[in-house]
Amino acid sequence: FNKCSSLKKVHIPNSVISINKSSFQRCTSLIEVTIPSSMKKIGPNAFKSCLSLEKITIPSSVEEIGESALEGCIKIKEIEMKARITKINHKLFKGCISLTEIDIPDSVTEIGIESFCLCFGLKNLYLPSNLLKIEERAFVGCNSLEKIEIPKSVQQIGTDAFIQCASLKKIS
Protein backbone atom coordinates (compact mmCIF):
# COMPACT_ATOMS: atom_id res chain seq x y z
CA PHE A 1 0.00 0.00 0.00
CA ASN A 2 3.09 2.22 -0.02
CA LYS A 3 2.31 5.64 -1.55
CA CYS A 4 -1.45 5.01 -1.86
CA SER A 5 -2.20 8.73 -1.65
CA SER A 6 -6.02 8.32 -1.69
CA LEU A 7 -6.19 5.81 1.19
CA LYS A 8 -8.00 7.41 4.17
CA LYS A 9 -8.91 4.60 6.58
CA VAL A 10 -7.37 1.23 7.31
CA HIS A 11 -8.97 -1.49 9.41
CA ILE A 12 -6.48 -4.32 9.70
CA PRO A 13 -8.21 -7.69 10.22
CA ASN A 14 -7.54 -9.90 13.26
CA SER A 15 -5.83 -12.49 11.07
CA VAL A 16 -2.87 -10.14 10.54
CA ILE A 17 -0.03 -10.45 13.07
CA SER A 18 2.64 -8.30 11.38
CA ILE A 19 2.80 -5.09 9.35
CA ASN A 20 5.91 -5.32 7.21
CA LYS A 21 8.51 -2.69 6.35
CA SER A 22 7.11 0.43 4.63
CA SER A 23 3.63 -1.13 4.21
CA PHE A 24 1.75 2.18 4.50
CA GLN A 25 4.65 4.59 4.07
CA ARG A 26 3.70 7.87 2.36
CA CYS A 27 -0.03 7.19 2.40
CA THR A 28 -0.44 10.94 2.69
CA SER A 29 -4.26 10.98 3.07
CA LEU A 30 -4.42 8.23 5.71
CA ILE A 31 -6.24 9.63 8.76
CA GLU A 32 -7.21 6.58 10.78
CA VAL A 33 -5.71 3.14 11.41
CA THR A 34 -7.22 0.34 13.47
CA ILE A 35 -4.64 -2.18 14.62
CA PRO A 36 -6.09 -5.46 15.92
CA SER A 37 -5.22 -7.13 19.21
CA SER A 38 -3.66 -9.98 17.20
CA MET A 39 -0.80 -7.71 16.01
CA LYS A 40 2.70 -8.72 17.18
CA LYS A 41 5.04 -6.59 15.06
CA ILE A 42 4.99 -3.25 13.28
CA GLY A 43 7.90 -3.07 10.85
CA PRO A 44 10.34 -0.23 10.12
CA ASN A 45 8.85 2.75 8.24
CA ALA A 46 5.40 1.10 8.41
CA PHE A 47 3.52 4.42 8.65
CA LYS A 48 6.39 6.81 7.92
CA SER A 49 5.31 10.11 6.35
CA CYS A 50 1.58 9.45 6.69
CA LEU A 51 1.06 13.20 6.77
CA SER A 52 -2.67 13.12 7.66
CA LEU A 53 -2.59 10.44 10.39
CA GLU A 54 -4.04 11.96 13.58
CA LYS A 55 -4.34 9.12 16.08
CA ILE A 56 -3.12 5.59 16.50
CA THR A 57 -3.61 2.99 19.23
CA ILE A 58 -0.93 0.36 19.52
CA PRO A 59 -2.38 -2.67 21.35
CA SER A 60 -0.70 -4.61 24.16
CA SER A 61 -0.13 -7.58 21.84
CA VAL A 62 2.57 -5.62 19.95
CA GLU A 63 6.06 -6.75 21.00
CA GLU A 64 8.16 -4.86 18.45
CA ILE A 65 7.90 -1.57 16.59
CA GLY A 66 10.57 -0.96 13.97
CA GLU A 67 12.71 2.12 13.41
CA SER A 68 10.98 5.17 11.95
CA ALA A 69 7.59 3.41 12.01
CA LEU A 70 5.76 6.69 12.69
CA GLU A 71 8.44 9.17 11.62
CA GLY A 72 7.12 12.30 9.94
CA CYS A 73 3.46 11.80 10.89
CA ILE A 74 3.09 15.55 11.32
CA LYS A 75 -0.60 15.63 12.32
CA ILE A 76 -0.52 12.85 14.88
CA LYS A 77 -1.59 14.31 18.22
CA GLU A 78 -2.26 11.21 20.21
CA ILE A 79 -0.53 7.87 20.43
CA GLU A 80 -2.00 5.35 22.79
CA MET A 81 0.87 2.98 23.57
CA LYS A 82 -0.26 -0.23 25.17
CA ALA A 83 2.49 -2.24 23.48
CA ARG A 84 4.80 -4.51 25.48
CA ILE A 85 7.93 -3.29 23.72
CA THR A 86 11.26 -2.98 25.55
CA LYS A 87 12.78 -0.32 23.28
CA ILE A 88 11.54 2.82 21.60
CA ASN A 89 13.49 2.27 18.38
CA HIS A 90 15.57 4.87 16.56
CA LYS A 91 13.56 7.72 15.01
CA LEU A 92 10.26 6.03 15.93
CA PHE A 93 8.41 9.31 16.50
CA LYS A 94 10.87 11.70 14.82
CA GLY A 95 9.16 14.72 13.32
CA CYS A 96 5.74 14.07 14.89
CA ILE A 97 5.44 17.82 15.36
CA SER A 98 1.82 17.80 16.61
CA LEU A 99 2.36 15.13 19.27
CA THR A 100 1.76 16.79 22.66
CA GLU A 101 1.84 13.89 25.08
CA ILE A 102 2.87 10.27 25.31
CA ASP A 103 2.84 7.77 28.13
CA ILE A 104 5.66 5.33 27.44
CA PRO A 105 4.84 1.77 28.60
CA ASP A 106 6.52 0.41 31.74
CA SER A 107 8.06 -2.40 29.68
CA VAL A 108 10.40 0.09 27.92
CA THR A 109 13.99 0.04 29.18
CA GLU A 110 15.65 1.95 26.33
CA ILE A 111 14.84 5.05 24.27
CA GLY A 112 16.73 4.98 20.97
CA ILE A 113 18.63 7.58 18.96
CA GLU A 114 16.45 10.49 17.80
CA SER A 115 13.28 8.68 18.94
CA PHE A 116 11.44 11.93 19.67
CA CYS A 117 13.66 14.28 17.65
CA LEU A 118 11.79 17.36 16.38
CA CYS A 119 8.58 16.61 18.28
CA PHE A 120 8.04 20.36 18.66
CA GLY A 121 4.65 20.07 20.40
CA LEU A 122 5.66 17.48 23.01
CA LYS A 123 4.78 19.01 26.40
CA ASN A 124 4.19 16.03 28.63
CA LEU A 125 6.42 13.00 28.73
CA TYR A 126 6.10 10.19 31.24
CA LEU A 127 9.17 8.00 31.41
CA PRO A 128 8.77 4.44 32.73
CA SER A 129 10.20 3.53 36.13
CA ASN A 130 12.24 0.67 34.58
CA LEU A 131 14.02 2.88 32.01
CA LEU A 132 17.78 2.21 31.86
CA LYS A 133 19.06 4.12 28.84
CA ILE A 134 18.28 7.30 26.89
CA GLU A 135 20.37 7.33 23.71
CA GLU A 136 21.96 10.24 21.84
CA ARG A 137 19.73 13.04 20.56
CA ALA A 138 16.61 11.22 21.80
CA PHE A 139 14.69 14.46 22.44
CA VAL A 140 16.49 16.97 20.17
CA GLY A 141 14.36 20.04 19.44
CA CYS A 142 11.43 19.18 21.72
CA ASN A 143 10.83 22.92 22.13
CA SER A 144 7.63 22.65 24.18
CA LEU A 145 8.98 20.20 26.77
CA GLU A 146 9.06 22.11 30.07
CA LYS A 147 9.96 19.46 32.61
CA ILE A 148 11.14 15.92 32.72
CA GLU A 149 11.48 13.47 35.56
CA ILE A 150 14.26 10.98 34.95
CA PRO A 151 13.64 7.74 36.84
CA LYS A 152 16.25 6.54 39.34
CA SER A 153 16.70 3.41 37.24
CA VAL A 154 18.37 5.35 34.37
CA GLN A 155 22.05 4.39 34.04
CA GLN A 156 22.97 6.20 30.83
CA ILE A 157 21.96 9.43 29.09
CA GLY A 158 23.49 9.84 25.64
CA THR A 159 25.22 12.88 24.18
CA ASP A 160 22.88 15.76 23.32
CA ALA A 161 19.85 13.76 24.50
CA PHE A 162 17.98 16.98 25.36
CA ILE A 163 19.74 19.55 23.16
CA GLN A 164 17.62 22.40 21.76
CA CYS A 165 14.80 21.86 24.26
CA ALA A 166 14.26 25.61 24.57
CA SER A 167 11.43 25.50 27.15
CA LEU A 168 12.99 22.88 29.43
CA LYS A 169 13.05 24.43 32.91
CA LYS A 170 13.18 21.49 35.28
CA ILE A 171 14.91 18.11 35.28
CA SER A 172 14.50 15.93 38.31
Coordinates of N, CA and C in Angstrom, one line a residue:
F1 N 0.8 -1.2 0.0 CA 0.0 0.0 0.0 C 0.9 1.3 0.0
N2 N 2.2 1.1 0.0 CA 3.1 2.2 0.0 C 2.7 3.2 -1.1
K3 N 2.6 4.5 -0.7 CA 2.3 5.6 -1.6 C 0.9 5.6 -2.1
C4 N 0.0 4.9 -1.5 CA -1.5 5.0 -1.9 C -2.0 6.3 -1.3
S5 N -1.9 7.4 -2.1 CA -2.2 8.7 -1.7 C -3.7 9.0 -1.4
S6 N -4.6 8.1 -1.9 CA -6.0 8.3 -1.7 C -6.6 7.5 -0.5
L7 N -5.8 6.6 0.1 CA -6.2 5.8 1.2 C -6.4 6.7 2.4
K8 N -7.7 6.6 3.0 CA -8.0 7.4 4.2 C -8.2 6.6 5.5
K9 N -8.7 5.4 5.4 CA -8.9 4.6 6.6 C -8.4 3.2 6.3
V10 N -7.8 2.6 7.4 CA -7.4 1.2 7.3 C -7.9 0.5 8.6
H11 N -8.6 -0.6 8.3 CA -9.0 -1.5 9.4 C -8.3 -2.8 9.1
I12 N -7.3 -3.1 9.9 CA -6.5 -4.3 9.7 C -7.2 -5.5 10.4
P13 N -7.5 -6.6 9.7 CA -8.2 -7.7 10.2 C -7.4 -8.4 11.3
N14 N -8.1 -9.1 12.2 CA -7.5 -9.9 13.3 C -6.6 -11.0 12.8
S15 N -6.7 -11.4 11.6 CA -5.8 -12.5 11.1 C -4.4 -12.0 10.9
V16 N -4.2 -10.7 10.8 CA -2.9 -10.1 10.5 C -2.1 -10.0 11.8
I17 N -0.9 -10.5 11.9 CA 0.0 -10.5 13.1 C 1.2 -9.6 12.9
S18 N 1.5 -9.1 11.6 CA 2.6 -8.3 11.4 C 2.4 -7.3 10.2
I19 N 2.8 -6.1 10.4 CA 2.8 -5.1 9.4 C 4.3 -5.0 8.9
N20 N 4.5 -5.3 7.7 CA 5.9 -5.3 7.2 C 6.5 -3.9 6.9
K21 N 7.8 -3.9 6.6 CA 8.5 -2.7 6.4 C 7.8 -1.9 5.3
S22 N 7.6 -0.6 5.6 CA 7.1 0.4 4.6 C 5.7 0.1 4.1
S23 N 4.9 -0.7 4.7 CA 3.6 -1.1 4.2 C 2.7 0.0 3.9
F24 N 2.6 1.0 4.7 CA 1.7 2.2 4.5 C 2.5 3.5 4.4
Q25 N 3.8 3.4 4.2 CA 4.6 4.6 4.1 C 4.1 5.5 3.0
R26 N 4.1 6.8 3.3 CA 3.7 7.9 2.4 C 2.3 7.7 1.9
C27 N 1.4 7.1 2.7 CA 0.0 7.2 2.4 C -0.5 8.5 3.0
T28 N -0.3 9.6 2.2 CA -0.4 10.9 2.7 C -1.8 11.4 3.1
S29 N -2.9 10.6 2.7 CA -4.3 11.0 3.1 C -4.8 10.1 4.2
L30 N -4.0 9.2 4.6 CA -4.4 8.2 5.7 C -4.6 9.0 7.0
I31 N -5.9 8.9 7.5 CA -6.2 9.6 8.8 C -6.4 8.7 9.9
E32 N -6.9 7.5 9.7 CA -7.2 6.6 10.8 C -6.7 5.2 10.5
V33 N -6.2 4.5 11.5 CA -5.7 3.1 11.4 C -6.2 2.4 12.6
T34 N -6.8 1.2 12.4 CA -7.2 0.3 13.5 C -6.3 -0.9 13.4
I35 N -5.6 -1.0 14.5 CA -4.6 -2.2 14.6 C -5.3 -3.2 15.6
P36 N -5.4 -4.5 15.1 CA -6.1 -5.5 15.9 C -5.2 -6.0 17.1
S37 N -5.9 -6.6 18.0 CA -5.2 -7.1 19.2 C -4.4 -8.4 18.9
S38 N -4.5 -8.8 17.6 CA -3.7 -10.0 17.2 C -2.3 -9.5 16.8
M39 N -2.1 -8.2 16.6 CA -0.8 -7.7 16.0 C 0.4 -8.0 17.0
K40 N 1.5 -8.5 16.4 CA 2.7 -8.7 17.2 C 3.8 -7.8 16.8
K41 N 3.9 -7.4 15.5 CA 5.0 -6.6 15.1 C 4.6 -5.5 14.1
I42 N 5.2 -4.3 14.2 CA 5.0 -3.3 13.3 C 6.4 -3.0 12.7
G43 N 6.6 -3.2 11.5 CA 7.9 -3.1 10.8 C 8.4 -1.7 10.7
P44 N 9.7 -1.5 10.4 CA 10.3 -0.2 10.1 C 9.6 0.5 9.0
N45 N 9.5 1.8 9.2 CA 8.9 2.7 8.2 C 7.4 2.4 7.9
A46 N 6.7 1.6 8.7 CA 5.4 1.1 8.4 C 4.4 2.2 8.1
F47 N 4.4 3.3 8.9 CA 3.5 4.4 8.7 C 4.3 5.7 8.4
K48 N 5.5 5.6 8.1 CA 6.4 6.8 7.9 C 5.8 7.8 6.9
S49 N 5.8 9.0 7.2 CA 5.3 10.1 6.3 C 3.8 10.0 6.0
C50 N 3.0 9.4 6.9 CA 1.6 9.4 6.7 C 1.1 10.8 7.2
L51 N 1.2 11.8 6.4 CA 1.1 13.2 6.8 C -0.3 13.6 7.4
S52 N -1.3 12.8 7.2 CA -2.7 13.1 7.7 C -3.1 12.3 8.9
L53 N -2.3 11.3 9.3 CA -2.6 10.4 10.4 C -2.7 11.2 11.7
E54 N -3.8 11.2 12.4 CA -4.0 12.0 13.6 C -4.0 11.2 14.9
K55 N -4.3 9.9 14.8 CA -4.3 9.1 16.1 C -4.1 7.7 15.7
I56 N -3.4 7.0 16.7 CA -3.1 5.6 16.5 C -3.1 4.9 17.9
T57 N -3.7 3.8 18.0 CA -3.6 3.0 19.2 C -2.8 1.7 18.9
I58 N -1.8 1.5 19.7 CA -0.9 0.4 19.5 C -1.3 -0.6 20.6
P59 N -1.9 -1.7 20.3 CA -2.4 -2.7 21.3 C -1.3 -3.4 22.1
S60 N -1.7 -3.9 23.3 CA -0.7 -4.6 24.2 C -0.1 -5.9 23.5
S61 N -0.7 -6.4 22.5 CA -0.1 -7.6 21.8 C 1.2 -7.3 21.1
V62 N 1.4 -6.0 20.7 CA 2.6 -5.6 19.9 C 3.8 -5.7 20.8
E63 N 4.8 -6.5 20.3 CA 6.1 -6.7 21.0 C 7.2 -6.0 20.4
E64 N 7.1 -5.5 19.1 CA 8.2 -4.9 18.4 C 7.6 -3.8 17.5
I65 N 8.2 -2.6 17.5 CA 7.9 -1.6 16.6 C 9.2 -1.1 16.0
G66 N 9.3 -1.2 14.7 CA 10.6 -1.0 14.0 C 10.9 0.5 13.9
E67 N 12.2 0.8 13.5 CA 12.7 2.1 13.4 C 11.9 2.9 12.5
S68 N 11.7 4.2 12.8 CA 11.0 5.2 12.0 C 9.5 4.8 11.6
A69 N 8.9 3.9 12.3 CA 7.6 3.4 12.0 C 6.6 4.5 11.9
L70 N 6.7 5.6 12.7 CA 5.8 6.7 12.7 C 6.5 8.0 12.4
E71 N 7.7 8.0 11.9 CA 8.4 9.2 11.6 C 7.7 10.0 10.6
G72 N 7.7 11.3 10.9 CA 7.1 12.3 9.9 C 5.6 12.3 9.9
C73 N 4.9 11.7 10.8 CA 3.5 11.8 10.9 C 3.1 13.1 11.6
I74 N 3.1 14.2 10.8 CA 3.1 15.6 11.3 C 1.8 16.0 12.0
K75 N 0.7 15.3 11.7 CA -0.6 15.6 12.3 C -1.0 14.8 13.5
I76 N -0.2 13.8 13.8 CA -0.5 12.9 14.9 C -0.4 13.6 16.2
K77 N -1.5 13.6 16.9 CA -1.6 14.3 18.2 C -1.6 13.3 19.4
E78 N -2.1 12.2 19.1 CA -2.3 11.2 20.2 C -1.8 9.8 19.8
I79 N -1.0 9.2 20.6 CA -0.5 7.9 20.4 C -0.8 7.1 21.7
E80 N -1.7 6.2 21.6 CA -2.0 5.3 22.8 C -1.1 4.1 22.7
M81 N -0.1 4.1 23.6 CA 0.9 3.0 23.6 C 0.6 2.0 24.6
K82 N 0.0 0.9 24.2 CA -0.3 -0.2 25.2 C 0.7 -1.4 24.9
A83 N 1.6 -1.2 23.9 CA 2.5 -2.2 23.5 C 3.4 -2.7 24.6
R84 N 3.9 -3.9 24.5 CA 4.8 -4.5 25.5 C 6.2 -4.5 25.0
I85 N 6.6 -3.4 24.3 CA 7.9 -3.3 23.7 C 8.9 -3.0 24.8
T86 N 10.2 -3.3 24.6 CA 11.3 -3.0 25.5 C 12.1 -1.8 25.1
K87 N 12.0 -1.4 23.8 CA 12.8 -0.3 23.3 C 11.9 0.6 22.4
I88 N 12.1 1.9 22.6 CA 11.5 2.8 21.6 C 12.7 2.9 20.6
N89 N 12.4 2.3 19.4 CA 13.5 2.3 18.4 C 13.9 3.6 17.8
H90 N 15.0 3.7 17.2 CA 15.6 4.9 16.6 C 14.5 5.6 15.7
K91 N 14.4 6.9 15.8 CA 13.6 7.7 15.0 C 12.1 7.3 15.0
L92 N 11.6 6.5 15.9 CA 10.3 6.0 15.9 C 9.2 7.1 15.8
F93 N 9.4 8.2 16.5 CA 8.4 9.3 16.5 C 9.0 10.6 16.0
K94 N 10.2 10.5 15.3 CA 10.9 11.7 14.8 C 10.0 12.5 13.9
G95 N 9.9 13.8 14.2 CA 9.2 14.7 13.3 C 7.7 14.7 13.5
C96 N 7.2 14.0 14.6 CA 5.7 14.1 14.9 C 5.5 15.4 15.6
I97 N 5.4 16.5 14.8 CA 5.4 17.8 15.4 C 4.2 18.2 16.1
S98 N 3.1 17.5 15.9 CA 1.8 17.8 16.6 C 1.6 17.0 17.9
L99 N 2.5 16.0 18.1 CA 2.4 15.1 19.3 C 2.6 16.0 20.5
T100 N 1.6 16.0 21.4 CA 1.8 16.8 22.7 C 2.1 16.0 23.9
E101 N 1.7 14.7 23.9 CA 1.8 13.9 25.1 C 2.0 12.4 24.7
I102 N 2.8 11.7 25.5 CA 2.9 10.3 25.3 C 3.2 9.6 26.6
D103 N 2.6 8.6 26.9 CA 2.8 7.8 28.1 C 3.6 6.5 27.7
I104 N 4.8 6.5 27.9 CA 5.7 5.3 27.4 C 5.4 4.1 28.4
P105 N 5.1 2.9 27.8 CA 4.8 1.8 28.6 C 6.0 1.4 29.6
D106 N 5.6 0.8 30.7 CA 6.5 0.4 31.7 C 7.5 -0.6 31.3
S107 N 7.2 -1.4 30.2 CA 8.1 -2.4 29.7 C 9.3 -1.8 29.0
V108 N 9.3 -0.5 28.7 CA 10.4 0.1 27.9 C 11.6 0.3 28.8
T109 N 12.8 -0.2 28.4 CA 14.0 0.0 29.2 C 15.0 0.9 28.4
E110 N 14.7 1.2 27.1 CA 15.6 2.0 26.3 C 14.9 2.9 25.3
I111 N 15.4 4.1 25.2 CA 14.8 5.1 24.3 C 16.0 5.3 23.3
G112 N 15.7 5.0 22.0 CA 16.7 5.0 21.0 C 17.1 6.4 20.4
I113 N 18.1 6.4 19.6 CA 18.6 7.6 19.0 C 17.5 8.3 18.2
E114 N 17.4 9.6 18.5 CA 16.5 10.5 17.8 C 15.0 10.0 17.8
S115 N 14.6 9.2 18.8 CA 13.3 8.7 18.9 C 12.2 9.7 18.9
F116 N 12.4 10.9 19.6 CA 11.4 11.9 19.7 C 12.0 13.2 19.1
C117 N 13.0 13.1 18.3 CA 13.7 14.3 17.7 C 12.6 15.1 16.9
L118 N 12.6 16.4 17.1 CA 11.8 17.4 16.4 C 10.3 17.2 16.7
C119 N 10.0 16.7 17.8 CA 8.6 16.6 18.3 C 8.3 17.9 19.0
F120 N 8.1 19.0 18.2 CA 8.0 20.4 18.7 C 6.9 20.6 19.7
G121 N 5.8 19.9 19.5 CA 4.7 20.1 20.4 C 4.7 19.3 21.7
L122 N 5.6 18.4 21.8 CA 5.7 17.5 23.0 C 5.8 18.3 24.3
K123 N 4.8 18.3 25.1 CA 4.8 19.0 26.4 C 4.9 18.1 27.6
N124 N 4.2 17.0 27.5 CA 4.2 16.0 28.6 C 4.8 14.7 28.2
L125 N 5.7 14.3 29.0 CA 6.4 13.0 28.7 C 6.5 12.2 30.0
Y126 N 6.0 11.0 30.0 CA 6.1 10.2 31.2 C 7.0 9.0 31.0
L127 N 8.2 9.0 31.6 CA 9.2 8.0 31.4 C 8.9 6.8 32.4
P128 N 9.1 5.6 31.9 CA 8.8 4.4 32.7 C 9.8 4.3 33.8
S129 N 9.3 3.7 34.9 CA 10.2 3.5 36.1 C 11.3 2.5 35.9
N130 N 11.2 1.7 34.9 CA 12.2 0.7 34.6 C 13.2 1.1 33.5
L131 N 13.2 2.4 33.1 CA 14.0 2.9 32.0 C 15.5 2.8 32.4
L132 N 16.3 2.3 31.6 CA 17.8 2.2 31.9 C 18.6 3.2 31.0
K133 N 18.2 3.4 29.8 CA 19.1 4.1 28.8 C 18.3 5.1 28.0
I134 N 18.8 6.3 27.8 CA 18.3 7.3 26.9 C 19.4 7.6 25.9
E135 N 19.3 7.2 24.7 CA 20.4 7.3 23.7 C 20.5 8.8 23.2
E136 N 21.6 8.9 22.4 CA 22.0 10.2 21.8 C 20.8 10.9 21.1
R137 N 20.7 12.2 21.3 CA 19.7 13.0 20.6 C 18.3 12.6 20.6
A138 N 17.9 11.8 21.7 CA 16.6 11.2 21.8 C 15.5 12.3 21.8
F139 N 15.7 13.4 22.4 CA 14.7 14.5 22.4 C 15.1 15.8 21.8
V140 N 16.0 15.8 20.8 CA 16.5 17.0 20.2 C 15.3 17.8 19.7
G141 N 15.3 19.1 20.0 CA 14.4 20.0 19.4 C 12.9 19.9 20.0
C142 N 12.8 19.3 21.1 CA 11.4 19.2 21.7 C 11.2 20.5 22.4
N143 N 10.9 21.5 21.7 CA 10.8 22.9 22.1 C 9.8 23.2 23.2
S144 N 8.7 22.4 23.2 CA 7.6 22.7 24.2 C 7.8 21.9 25.5
L145 N 8.8 21.0 25.6 CA 9.0 20.2 26.8 C 9.5 21.1 27.9
E146 N 8.7 21.2 29.0 CA 9.1 22.1 30.1 C 9.7 21.4 31.2
K147 N 9.4 20.2 31.5 CA 10.0 19.5 32.6 C 10.0 18.0 32.3
I148 N 11.0 17.4 32.9 CA 11.1 15.9 32.7 C 11.6 15.3 34.0
E149 N 11.1 14.2 34.4 CA 11.5 13.5 35.6 C 12.2 12.2 35.1
I150 N 13.5 12.1 35.4 CA 14.3 11.0 35.0 C 14.2 10.0 36.1
P151 N 13.7 8.8 35.8 CA 13.6 7.7 36.8 C 15.0 7.4 37.4
K152 N 15.0 6.9 38.7 CA 16.2 6.5 39.3 C 16.9 5.4 38.7
S153 N 16.2 4.6 37.9 CA 16.7 3.4 37.2 C 17.6 3.7 36.1
V154 N 17.6 5.0 35.5 CA 18.4 5.4 34.4 C 19.9 5.3 34.7
Q155 N 20.6 4.6 33.9 CA 22.0 4.4 34.0 C 22.9 5.2 33.0
Q156 N 22.2 5.5 31.9 CA 23.0 6.2 30.8 C 22.1 7.2 30.1
I157 N 22.6 8.4 29.9 CA 22.0 9.4 29.1 C 23.0 9.8 28.0
G158 N 22.6 9.6 26.8 CA 23.5 9.8 25.6 C 23.8 11.3 25.4
T159 N 24.8 11.5 24.6 CA 25.2 12.9 24.2 C 24.1 13.6 23.5
D160 N 23.9 14.9 23.9 CA 22.9 15.8 23.3 C 21.5 15.2 23.4
A161 N 21.2 14.4 24.4 CA 19.9 13.8 24.5 C 18.7 14.8 24.6
F162 N 19.0 15.9 25.2 CA 18.0 17.0 25.4 C 18.4 18.3 24.8
I163 N 19.3 18.3 23.8 CA 19.7 19.5 23.2 C 18.6 20.2 22.4
Q164 N 18.6 21.5 22.4 CA 17.6 22.4 21.8 C 16.2 22.2 22.3
C165 N 16.1 21.9 23.6 CA 14.8 21.9 24.3 C 14.6 23.2 25.0
A166 N 14.2 24.2 24.2 CA 14.3 25.6 24.6 C 13.4 25.9 25.8
S167 N 12.3 25.2 26.0 CA 11.4 25.5 27.1 C 11.7 24.7 28.4
L168 N 12.7 23.8 28.3 CA 13.0 22.9 29.4 C 13.5 23.7 30.6
K169 N 12.7 23.6 31.7 CA 13.0 24.4 32.9 C 13.4 23.6 34.1
K170 N 13.0 22.3 34.1 CA 13.2 21.5 35.3 C 13.5 20.1 34.9
I171 N 14.6 19.5 35.4 CA 14.9 18.1 35.3 C 15.1 17.6 36.7
S172 N 14.4 16.5 37.0 CA 14.5 15.9 38.3 C 14.6 14.4 38.2

